[in-house]
Coordinates of C-alpha atoms and ligand atoms in Angstrom, one line a residue:
M888 CA 0.0 0.0 0.0
T889 CA 1.4 3.4 -1.0
F890 CA -0.2 5.3 1.9
D891 CA 0.5 4.4 5.5
H892 CA -1.0 7.5 7.3
I893 CA -3.9 9.9 7.1
L894 CA -3.4 13.6 7.7
I895 CA -6.4 15.3 9.2
R896 CA -6.9 19.1 9.0
F897 CA -9.2 21.0 11.3
G898 CA -11.1 23.9 9.8
E899 CA -13.0 26.4 11.8
I900 CA -11.3 25.4 15.0
T901 CA -8.4 27.6 14.0
V902 CA -10.5 30.7 14.4
K903 CA -11.0 29.9 18.0
G904 CA -7.7 31.3 19.3
R905 CA -7.0 30.3 22.8
N906 CA -9.6 27.6 22.9
R907 CA -7.8 25.8 20.2
S908 CA -6.0 23.3 22.3
R909 CA -9.3 22.3 24.0
F910 CA -11.0 21.9 20.6
E911 CA -8.1 19.8 19.3
A912 CA -8.4 17.5 22.3
E913 CA -12.1 17.2 21.7
M914 CA -11.5 16.5 18.1
L915 CA -9.1 13.7 18.9
K916 CA -11.7 12.1 21.2
Q917 CA -14.4 12.3 18.5
V918 CA -12.2 10.9 15.8
K919 CA -11.1 8.1 18.0
H920 CA -14.7 7.3 18.8
A921 CA -15.8 7.4 15.2
L922 CA -12.9 5.0 14.3
R923 CA -13.4 2.7 17.3
S924 CA -14.0 -0.3 15.2
F925 CA -10.4 -0.1 13.8
P926 CA -8.2 -1.0 16.8
G927 CA -5.0 -1.1 14.7
L928 CA -4.9 2.7 14.2
T929 CA -2.5 5.0 16.1
Y930 CA -3.1 8.7 16.7
I931 CA -0.4 11.3 16.5
R932 CA -1.1 15.0 17.4
T933 CA 1.4 17.5 16.1
F934 CA 1.5 21.1 14.6
G935 CA -2.3 21.6 15.1
R936 CA -2.9 18.5 13.0
L937 CA -3.8 15.0 13.6
Y938 CA -2.0 12.1 11.9
I939 CA -3.4 8.6 12.0
A940 CA -1.0 5.6 11.4
L941 CA -3.0 3.0 9.5
G942 CA -1.0 0.0 10.7
N943 CA -2.8 -3.0 9.2
E944 CA -6.1 -1.2 8.9
P945 CA -7.6 -0.6 5.4
Y946 CA -7.7 3.0 4.2
E947 CA -11.0 3.1 2.4
P948 CA -13.4 2.3 5.3
V949 CA -11.5 4.5 7.6
A950 CA -11.8 7.4 5.1
E951 CA -15.5 6.8 4.7
R952 CA -16.0 7.0 8.4
L953 CA -13.9 10.2 8.7
K954 CA -16.2 12.0 6.2
D955 CA -19.0 12.1 8.8
V956 CA -17.0 13.6 11.6
F957 CA -17.7 17.3 12.3
G958 CA -14.8 19.6 12.7
I959 CA -12.6 17.9 10.0
S960 CA -12.2 20.3 7.1
S961 CA -10.2 17.9 4.9
F962 CA -8.0 14.9 5.1
S963 CA -5.3 13.2 2.9
P964 CA -3.9 9.8 2.6
V965 CA -0.1 10.3 3.1
K966 CA 3.1 8.4 2.8
R967 CA 5.5 8.9 5.7
V968 CA 9.2 8.7 5.0
E969 CA 12.5 9.7 6.7
P970 CA 13.2 13.5 6.6
E971 CA 16.1 13.0 4.2
L972 CA 16.3 13.8 0.5
G973 CA 16.7 10.2 -0.9
A974 CA 13.8 8.9 1.1
I975 CA 11.6 11.9 0.2
R976 CA 12.3 11.4 -3.6
E977 CA 11.5 7.7 -3.5
G978 CA 8.3 8.4 -1.5
A979 CA 7.3 11.1 -4.0
L980 CA 7.8 8.7 -6.8
A981 CA 5.7 6.0 -5.2
V982 CA 2.9 8.4 -4.6
M983 CA 3.0 9.6 -8.2
R984 CA 3.0 6.0 -9.4
S985 CA -0.2 5.3 -7.4
F986 CA -2.1 7.5 -9.9
P987 CA -3.8 5.5 -12.7
Q988 CA -3.3 8.2 -15.4
R989 CA -0.2 7.7 -17.4
E990 CA -0.1 11.1 -18.9
A991 CA -0.6 13.9 -16.3
T992 CA 0.8 17.2 -15.3
F993 CA 2.1 17.9 -11.8
K994 CA 3.9 20.3 -9.6
V995 CA 5.7 19.8 -6.4
K996 CA 4.8 21.9 -3.4
A997 CA 7.2 21.5 -0.6
S998 CA 6.9 23.0 2.9
R999 CA 9.6 22.9 5.4
R1000 CA 8.4 22.9 9.0
W1001 CA 11.8 21.8 10.2
K1002 CA 14.3 24.6 9.5
G1003 CA 17.2 22.2 10.1
F1004 CA 16.5 20.4 6.8
P1005 CA 19.5 21.2 4.5
H1006 CA 17.5 22.1 1.3
D1007 CA 15.3 25.1 1.1
T1008 CA 11.7 24.9 -0.3
M1009 CA 12.6 26.0 -3.8
S1010 CA 15.5 23.5 -4.2
L1011 CA 13.4 20.7 -2.7
N1012 CA 10.7 21.4 -5.2
H1013 CA 13.2 21.0 -8.0
L1014 CA 15.0 18.0 -6.6
V1015 CA 11.8 16.1 -6.1
A1016 CA 10.3 17.1 -9.5
A1017 CA 13.5 16.1 -11.3
H1018 CA 13.5 12.7 -9.8
V1019 CA 9.8 12.1 -10.8
L1020 CA 10.4 13.4 -14.3
R1021 CA 13.5 11.1 -14.7
N1022 CA 11.5 8.0 -13.7
M1023 CA 8.1 8.8 -15.3
P1024 CA 8.6 9.8 -18.9
H1025 CA 4.9 10.6 -19.6
I1026 CA 4.6 13.0 -16.8
K1027 CA 5.0 16.8 -17.3
V1028 CA 5.4 19.8 -15.1
D1029 CA 2.7 22.5 -15.1
V1030 CA 3.1 25.0 -12.3
H1031 CA 0.0 26.9 -13.0
N1032 CA -2.8 24.3 -13.5
P1033 CA -1.4 20.9 -12.7
D1034 CA -3.5 17.7 -12.6
I1035 CA -1.6 16.6 -9.5
E1036 CA -0.2 18.7 -6.7
L1037 CA 2.5 16.7 -5.1
N1038 CA 2.8 17.9 -1.5
V1039 CA 6.0 17.3 0.5
E1040 CA 6.0 18.3 4.1
V1041 CA 9.2 18.1 6.0
Q1042 CA 9.1 17.9 9.8
E1043 CA 12.0 17.1 12.2
H1044 CA 11.3 13.4 12.7
H1045 CA 9.3 12.6 9.5
A1046 CA 8.4 13.8 6.1
Y1047 CA 5.0 13.3 4.5
V1048 CA 4.1 13.1 0.9
Y1049 CA 0.6 13.3 -0.5
C1050 CA -1.5 14.4 -3.5
E1051 CA -5.1 14.0 -2.6
V1052 CA -7.1 16.3 -0.4
I1053 CA -10.6 15.0 0.5
P1054 CA -13.2 17.4 1.8
G1055 CA -14.5 16.6 5.3
A1056 CA -17.8 17.5 6.8
G1057 CA -16.5 20.8 8.1
G1058 CA -18.0 22.7 11.1
F1059 CA -17.0 22.3 14.7
P1060 CA -16.6 19.2 16.9
Y1061 CA -20.0 18.0 18.1
G1062 CA -21.1 19.7 21.2
S1063 CA -18.3 22.3 21.3
N1064 CA -20.6 25.3 20.8
G1065 CA -23.3 24.6 23.4
K1066 CA -26.7 22.9 23.4
A1067 CA -30.0 23.4 21.5
V1068 CA -33.3 21.6 21.2
A1069 CA -34.6 20.9 17.7
L1070 CA -38.1 20.3 16.4
L1071 CA -37.9 17.0 14.6
S1072 CA -40.9 15.9 12.5
G1073 CA -40.9 12.9 10.3
G1074 CA -40.4 15.1 7.2
I1075 CA -37.5 15.7 4.9
D1076 CA -36.5 19.1 6.2
S1077 CA -36.1 18.9 9.9
P1078 CA -33.5 16.0 10.0
V1079 CA -31.4 18.1 7.6
A1080 CA -31.8 21.2 9.8
V1081 CA -30.7 19.1 12.8
W1082 CA -27.6 17.8 10.9
Y1083 CA -26.6 21.4 10.1
A1084 CA -27.0 22.5 13.7
M1085 CA -24.9 19.6 14.9
R1086 CA -22.3 20.4 12.3
K1087 CA -21.9 23.9 13.8
G1088 CA -20.9 22.2 17.0
L1089 CA -24.3 22.3 18.8
E1090 CA -25.3 19.4 20.9
V1091 CA -28.9 18.7 19.9
E1092 CA -31.8 17.1 21.8
A1093 CA -34.7 16.4 19.4
I1094 CA -38.4 17.0 20.2
H1095 CA -41.1 15.3 18.4
F1096 CA -44.9 16.0 18.8
H1097 CA -47.1 13.0 18.2
S1098 CA -50.9 12.6 18.3
Y1099 CA -51.1 9.0 19.2
P1100 CA -53.5 7.2 18.7
F1101 CA -54.5 9.5 15.8
T1102 CA -51.0 9.1 14.5
S1103 CA -49.7 5.5 14.2
K1104 CA -47.0 3.6 15.9
E1105 CA -45.2 3.4 12.5
A1106 CA -45.2 7.3 12.3
Q1107 CA -43.3 7.3 15.7
D1108 CA -40.9 4.5 14.6
K1109 CA -40.0 6.7 11.6
V1110 CA -38.9 9.5 13.8
V1111 CA -37.0 7.1 16.0
T1112 CA -35.2 5.8 12.9
L1113 CA -34.3 9.4 11.9
A1114 CA -33.0 10.2 15.4
K1115 CA -30.9 7.0 15.3
R1116 CA -29.4 8.1 12.0
L1117 CA -28.6 11.5 13.5
S1118 CA -26.9 9.8 16.5
H1119 CA -24.4 8.4 14.1
Y1120 CA -23.1 12.0 13.5
A1121 CA -23.3 12.9 17.2
G1122 CA -20.9 10.1 18.2
S1123 CA -22.9 9.9 21.5
P1124 CA -26.4 8.9 22.5
F1125 CA -28.9 11.2 20.9
K1126 CA -31.9 12.2 23.0
L1127 CA -35.4 12.3 21.5
H1128 CA -38.3 13.8 23.5
L1129 CA -41.7 12.4 22.5
V1130 CA -44.4 14.9 23.4
P1131 CA -48.0 13.8 23.6
F1132 CA -49.8 16.5 21.5
T1133 CA -53.2 15.0 21.0
D1134 CA -55.1 16.9 23.7
I1135 CA -53.7 20.3 22.7
Q1136 CA -54.3 19.7 19.1
T1137 CA -57.9 18.5 19.7
R1138 CA -58.6 21.6 21.9
L1139 CA -57.1 24.0 19.3
A1140 CA -59.2 22.3 16.6
Q1141 CA -62.3 23.0 18.7
T1142 CA -61.9 26.7 18.3
G1143 CA -63.2 26.2 14.7
Q1144 CA -60.4 28.5 13.4
E1145 CA -59.5 26.1 10.6
H1146 CA -57.3 28.3 8.6
L1147 CA -55.3 29.3 11.7
I1148 CA -54.9 25.8 13.2
I1149 CA -51.3 25.3 11.9
T1150 CA -50.3 28.7 13.3
L1151 CA -51.8 27.8 16.7
M1152 CA -50.3 24.4 16.8
R1153 CA -46.8 25.7 16.0
R1154 CA -47.1 28.3 18.7
S1155 CA -47.9 25.6 21.3
M1156 CA -45.1 23.4 20.0
L1157 CA -42.7 26.3 20.5
R1158 CA -43.9 27.0 24.0
I1159 CA -43.4 23.3 24.9
A1160 CA -40.0 23.2 23.2
Q1161 CA -38.9 26.3 25.2
K1162 CA -39.9 24.6 28.5
I1163 CA -38.0 21.5 27.5
A1164 CA -35.0 23.6 26.5
E1165 CA -35.0 25.2 30.0
R1166 CA -35.1 21.7 31.6
V1167 CA -32.2 20.4 29.7
R1168 CA -30.3 23.8 29.7
A1169 CA -30.4 24.3 26.0
L1170 CA -30.1 27.9 24.7
A1171 CA -31.7 27.7 21.3
V1172 CA -34.5 26.1 19.3
V1173 CA -33.8 24.7 15.9
T1174 CA -36.5 24.1 13.3
G1175 CA -36.6 22.9 9.6
D1176 CA -38.4 26.0 8.4
S1177 CA -37.5 27.2 4.9
L1178 CA -38.8 30.6 3.8
G1179 CA -41.9 30.4 1.7
Q1180 CA -42.0 26.6 1.4
V1181 CA -45.5 26.3 2.9
A1182 CA -48.2 28.5 4.4
S1183 CA -46.7 28.2 7.9
Q1184 CA -43.3 29.4 6.6
T1185 CA -44.2 32.7 5.0
L1186 CA -42.4 35.6 6.8
S1187 CA -45.7 36.7 8.3
S1188 CA -46.4 33.2 9.7
L1189 CA -42.8 32.8 11.0
N1190 CA -43.3 36.2 12.8
V1191 CA -46.5 35.2 14.5
I1192 CA -45.3 31.7 15.4
G1193 CA -41.8 32.9 16.5
R1194 CA -43.3 35.4 19.0
T1195 CA -43.9 32.6 21.5
C1196 CA -40.2 31.8 21.8
E1197 CA -37.7 33.9 23.8
L1198 CA -34.8 31.7 22.9
P1199 CA -33.0 32.2 19.6
L1200 CA -34.8 30.4 16.9
L1201 CA -32.3 28.8 14.6
R1202 CA -33.4 27.9 11.1
P1203 CA -30.5 26.4 9.2
L1204 CA -32.6 25.8 6.0
I1205 CA -34.2 29.2 5.8
S1206 CA -32.6 30.2 2.5
M1207 CA -32.2 26.8 0.9
D1208 CA -34.3 25.5 -2.0
K1209 CA -36.2 22.2 -1.6
L1210 CA -34.0 20.5 -4.1
E1211 CA -30.9 21.4 -2.2
I1212 CA -32.5 20.1 1.0
I1213 CA -33.4 16.9 -0.7
A1214 CA -29.9 16.4 -1.9
M1215 CA -28.5 16.9 1.6
A1216 CA -31.1 14.5 3.1
K1217 CA -29.8 11.9 0.6
R1218 CA -26.2 12.6 1.5
I1219 CA -26.8 12.3 5.3
G1220 CA -28.9 9.2 4.9
T1221 CA -32.3 10.5 6.2
Y1222 CA -34.2 10.8 2.9
E1223 CA -35.3 7.2 2.5
T1224 CA -36.9 7.2 5.9
S1225 CA -38.4 10.7 5.6
I1226 CA -40.3 9.8 2.4
L1227 CA -42.1 6.8 4.1
P1228 CA -45.7 7.7 3.9
Y1229 CA -46.8 7.8 7.5
E1230 CA -48.9 10.7 8.7
D1231 CA -47.6 13.5 11.0
C1232 CA -49.7 15.1 13.7
C1233 CA -49.9 18.2 11.5
T1234 CA -51.1 16.4 8.4
L1235 CA -54.1 15.2 10.3
F1236 CA -55.5 18.7 10.6
V1237 CA -54.3 20.3 7.4
P1238 CA -56.9 22.9 6.4
K1239 CA -57.9 23.5 2.9
S1240 CA -56.6 27.1 3.0
P1241 CA -54.1 27.6 5.8
A1242 CA -53.4 31.3 6.6
T1243 CA -50.3 32.7 4.9
N1244 CA -50.7 36.0 6.6
P1245 CA -52.0 35.4 10.1
N1246 CA -52.9 38.3 12.3
L1247 CA -51.0 38.3 15.6
R1248 CA -53.8 40.0 17.6
V1249 CA -56.4 37.5 16.3
V1250 CA -54.2 34.6 17.1
E1251 CA -53.6 35.9 20.7
R1252 CA -57.3 36.5 21.2
I1253 CA -58.1 32.9 20.2
E1254 CA -55.5 31.7 22.7
R1255 CA -56.9 33.9 25.4
G1256 CA -60.2 32.0 24.8
I1257 CA -58.5 28.8 25.9
P1258 CA -57.6 29.6 29.6
E1259 CA -56.6 26.0 30.2
L1260 CA -53.9 26.1 27.4
D1261 CA -51.0 26.9 29.8
E1262 CA -52.0 24.0 32.0
M1263 CA -52.2 21.7 29.0
I1264 CA -48.8 22.8 27.8
A1265 CA -47.3 22.1 31.3
K1266 CA -49.0 18.6 31.3
A1267 CA -47.6 17.8 27.8
V1268 CA -44.1 18.6 29.1
E1269 CA -44.7 16.5 32.2
D1270 CA -45.9 13.5 30.1
T1271 CA -43.0 13.7 27.7
E1272 CA -41.1 10.5 27.2
T1273 CA -37.4 10.7 26.5
L1274 CA -35.4 8.1 24.5
E1275 CA -31.7 7.8 24.3
L1276 CA -30.8 6.5 20.9
T1277 CA -27.7 5.1 19.3
P1278 CA -27.0 4.2 15.7
D1279 CA -28.4 1.0 14.1
E1280 CA -24.8 0.0 13.1
P1281 CA -23.1 -3.2 13.8
V1282 CA -21.8 -2.9 17.4
P1283 CA -18.0 -3.0 17.2
A1284 CA -16.1 -5.9 18.6
G1285 CA -15.3 -5.5 22.3
S1286 CA -18.0 -3.0 23.1
S1287 CA -21.8 -3.0 23.5
A1288 CA -24.5 -0.4 23.2
A1289 CA -24.9 -0.5 26.9
D1290 CA -21.3 0.1 27.6
R1291 CA -21.5 3.8 28.3
D1292 CA -17.7 4.2 28.7
D1293 CA -17.5 3.6 25.0
W1294 CA -19.3 6.9 24.4
F1295 CA -16.3 9.1 25.4
Ligands
LIG2618 P1 -40.4 18.9 7.8 O1 -40.0 18.2 6.5 O2 -39.2 19.2 8.7 O3 -41.6 18.3 8.4 P2 -42.0 20.7 6.4 O4 -41.6 21.4 5.2 O5 -43.0 19.6 6.3 O6 -40.8 20.4 7.3 P3 -43.8 21.8 8.4 O7 -44.4 20.5 8.5 O8 -44.6 23.1 8.2 O9 -42.7 21.9 7.3 O10 -42.9 22.1 9.7 C1 -42.0 23.1 9.9 C2 -41.1 22.8 11.0 O11 -41.9 22.6 12.2 C3 -40.4 21.4 10.8 O12 -39.3 21.5 10.0 C4 -40.1 21.0 12.2 O13 -39.0 21.7 12.7 C5 -41.3 21.5 13.0 N1 -42.4 20.5 13.1 C6 -43.4 20.3 12.4 N2 -44.2 19.2 12.8 C7 -43.5 18.7 13.9 C8 -43.7 17.6 14.8 N3 -44.7 16.8 14.6 N4 -42.8 17.4 15.7 C9 -41.8 18.2 15.9 N5 -41.5 19.2 15.1 C10 -42.4 19.5 14.1
LIG2619 MG1 -43.7 18.4 8.0

């Protein structure tokens, strides 16, 4: 195998100044957890980067797993050699030979992190390129727009050679930016919104409103499946709060204000979400709203609905198009579950013409007409059931889902 290490680069962490070392330690923990089923790997932290020695582990499945870890901006399969010209040249040749194209252009980009190395960057570029050209007659140099950029990084104890830079998931390590609750329906949008919130380093606890027995057991299973999938990205058990919403929904429907029912329901949902957020010490509420997508997501509706919530309302999908959201849902592995045809509590009461421009005063007056609403909201919070979910992945050898130490 040409490559024996993986070089991992952290992205946004670098902007964090003095918190950097804490972030790096957290990253290492999360990477180790994500790769826990590969016991042959060794981890080396140096120069604000992380190197993984593959040992006998295969590169491809490790790389696949790394693509889902938040906080990694990119990574590269690298070949490690002695920090000495002959070894570097041979390593560079081996890396170039691993490319299938016979005729390609390349350029060498050396960087010298160890100032004791006897050749400066310019001469190292030339010395390495000359060796490749001599041994690979079909390869040409193109310094402006090469097919292959051959990187050589010289450190005191090792030198690393690589060409490929694979984009990572980006963002911040999971949980490093605080905690939020998220409204998770069984639809396409909200799981994607949760994923984006998680990627920004927010620890997320999901809240789902169900109207059992009007909504089926299958509808609830669907949300559980989505939450399990999201737990894969968390790298820790993912909490799902299941809120019984039947009574509130029925009471709101009794007002006879059919066109405002979704607005009223959403306002009650947010009030409940806020109470749960207080309990679990979360400082924001995430939703899957996307501007203009449906009647409840016009600016006017978002305004009337959002008034009930004092915490910051985070809407990662607000400016995304549906097709972009669908593409992301497919990428993160939630789409197939989201399109299963089970009813949501809101679809039960979907009016023929939902208000696109609800009037705040009218909505508040209707709510004042239900003096027991506050009590019902408090009861829904009391009766909330909380699940802790882990991915439906094969449990790695030597650990079990019940083994909490395994989760950091
Ligand atoms: P989604 O695909 O996320 O369901 P949507 O386009 O169908 O979104 P709505 O159904 O109007 O839009 O919901 C808007 C947002 O309200 C959702 O993204 C979600 O955050 C929240 N929401 C809706 N229904 C529920 C529910 N039953 N439980 C929890 N949150 C919900
Ligand atoms: Mg929906």
